[in-house]
XYZ file of C-alpha atoms in Angstrom:
152
model
C 3.319 -18.268 11.570
C 2.727 -14.626 12.481
C 2.581 -11.867 9.896
C 5.946 -10.366 10.912
C 7.607 -13.797 10.590
C 6.089 -14.237 7.127
C 7.337 -10.788 6.102
C 10.819 -11.709 7.348
C 10.620 -14.928 5.329
C 9.836 -12.776 2.280
C 12.839 -10.569 3.076
C 10.711 -7.572 4.040
C 11.279 -5.519 7.170
C 8.600 -2.939 7.809
C 9.995 0.582 8.084
C 8.839 3.037 10.706
C 5.416 4.323 9.723
C 5.885 7.338 7.438
C 4.897 10.713 8.896
C 2.081 12.644 7.186
C 3.176 15.083 4.501
C 0.454 17.655 5.255
C -2.372 18.454 7.690
C -3.866 14.999 8.277
C -3.295 11.943 10.461
C -1.690 8.794 9.036
C -4.537 6.570 10.225
C -7.792 6.598 12.152
C -8.953 3.697 14.313
C -12.743 3.406 14.571
C -13.846 0.327 16.492
C -12.209 -2.648 14.829
C -11.421 -0.757 11.621
C -8.276 1.159 10.663
C -8.471 3.719 7.861
C -4.985 4.433 6.560
C -4.295 7.638 4.644
C -2.762 7.424 1.186
C 0.794 6.099 1.203
C 2.991 7.333 -1.613
C 5.583 5.286 -3.462
C 8.951 5.592 -1.745
C 11.825 3.346 -0.755
C 15.091 3.677 1.157
C 16.454 5.911 -1.628
C 13.543 8.350 -1.540
C 10.435 8.985 -3.593
C 9.606 6.718 -6.526
C 8.483 9.209 -9.143
C 7.344 8.901 -12.727
C 4.402 8.652 -15.065
C 3.229 5.277 -16.302
C 3.005 5.282 -20.064
C 5.599 8.057 -20.379
C 8.834 7.601 -18.428
C 7.927 4.521 -16.382
C 6.995 0.971 -17.401
C 4.539 -1.440 -15.782
C 7.295 -3.391 -14.005
C 8.560 -0.234 -12.292
C 4.974 0.698 -11.417
C 4.415 -2.730 -9.856
C 7.488 -2.201 -7.655
C 6.211 1.259 -6.651
C 2.800 -0.158 -5.708
C 4.467 -2.846 -3.570
C 6.313 -0.109 -1.658
C 2.952 1.580 -0.980
C 1.639 -1.714 0.437
C 4.680 -2.010 2.711
C 4.015 1.526 3.997
C 0.343 0.663 4.543
C 1.344 -2.316 6.705
C 3.763 -0.109 8.637
C 0.857 2.228 9.425
C -1.362 -0.687 10.471
C 1.397 -1.953 12.749
C 1.631 1.503 14.346
C -2.171 1.619 14.735
C -1.975 -1.763 16.500
C 0.598 -0.580 19.029
C 3.412 -2.408 17.264
C 1.614 -5.783 17.036
C 0.881 -6.545 13.380
C -0.696 -9.850 14.399
C -3.733 -7.851 15.530
C -4.535 -7.458 11.831
C -7.568 -9.527 10.854
C -8.183 -8.529 7.239
C -7.254 -6.120 4.488
C -10.718 -4.868 3.532
C -10.163 -2.408 0.653
C -7.443 -0.534 -1.185
C -7.930 2.671 -3.144
C -5.089 3.070 -5.623
C -4.089 5.999 -7.814
C -1.589 5.558 -10.633
C 0.186 8.568 -12.141
C -0.338 7.786 -15.823
C -0.860 9.200 -19.272
C -4.299 9.435 -20.876
C -3.428 6.478 -23.119
C -2.186 4.178 -20.338
C -4.798 1.551 -19.402
C -2.880 -0.968 -17.298
C -3.550 0.573 -13.882
C -4.885 -2.766 -12.543
C -1.621 -4.494 -13.494
C 0.369 -1.816 -11.671
C -1.750 -2.084 -8.526
C -1.291 -5.859 -8.562
C 2.131 -5.034 -7.129
C 0.374 -4.124 -3.881
C -2.336 -6.775 -4.043
C 0.007 -9.653 -4.863
C 2.374 -8.613 -2.065
C -0.409 -8.415 0.522
C -1.691 -11.886 -0.380
C 1.847 -13.327 -0.340
C 2.536 -11.763 3.060
C -0.844 -12.217 4.741
C -2.504 -15.156 2.975
C -6.291 -15.001 2.897
C -6.211 -12.038 5.316
C -4.566 -10.067 2.493
C -7.358 -10.627 -0.063
C -9.291 -7.396 -0.516
C -11.638 -5.293 -2.596
C -9.968 -2.419 -4.452
C -10.067 0.303 -7.034
C -7.246 1.198 -9.412
C -7.630 4.516 -11.182
C -5.534 6.829 -13.292
C -4.448 10.262 -12.123
C -2.808 12.894 -14.336
C -0.425 13.723 -11.476
C 0.122 12.744 -7.857
C 1.685 14.553 -4.878
C 5.418 15.203 -5.252
C 5.377 13.513 -8.660
C 5.136 9.998 -7.196
C 4.128 7.097 -9.402
C 1.541 5.506 -7.098
C -0.512 6.389 -4.013
C -2.636 3.833 -2.156
C -4.939 4.180 0.848
C -6.510 1.291 2.713
C -9.132 0.007 5.098
C -8.158 -2.784 7.521
C -9.955 -4.800 10.173
C -8.093 -5.412 13.455
C -8.756 -7.193 16.743
């Protein structure tokens, strides 16, 4: 089963790849690697904003991180000329969680992205990652995640 079919089975349709919010490109292809710029938490209703440990709980943060992963895959699909099945492997995620000084569950929040990628891509979705706290993120979003992907 191809990756798009698996996403459909999970009830996920990839959106169009989000446009950059500033002076950068959404991804860079270098050989068989795709470096995707940070994708911020957003859904069909708009930005997912909030601060973990203040006005947002872990469950909401998990959902925000999943939306970042969906946007990452949309960028990879665009980098692959619309063929997501060219994806070989998710190599690494770098995740930033808008959180208070006291909040220490950033890894649990970022599991929203990691768990989704493994569910959607199987072993190709297993990756290295970092999950760090940030006192604020662009536009007040809850989560931002960038990624490195191998393609064929």
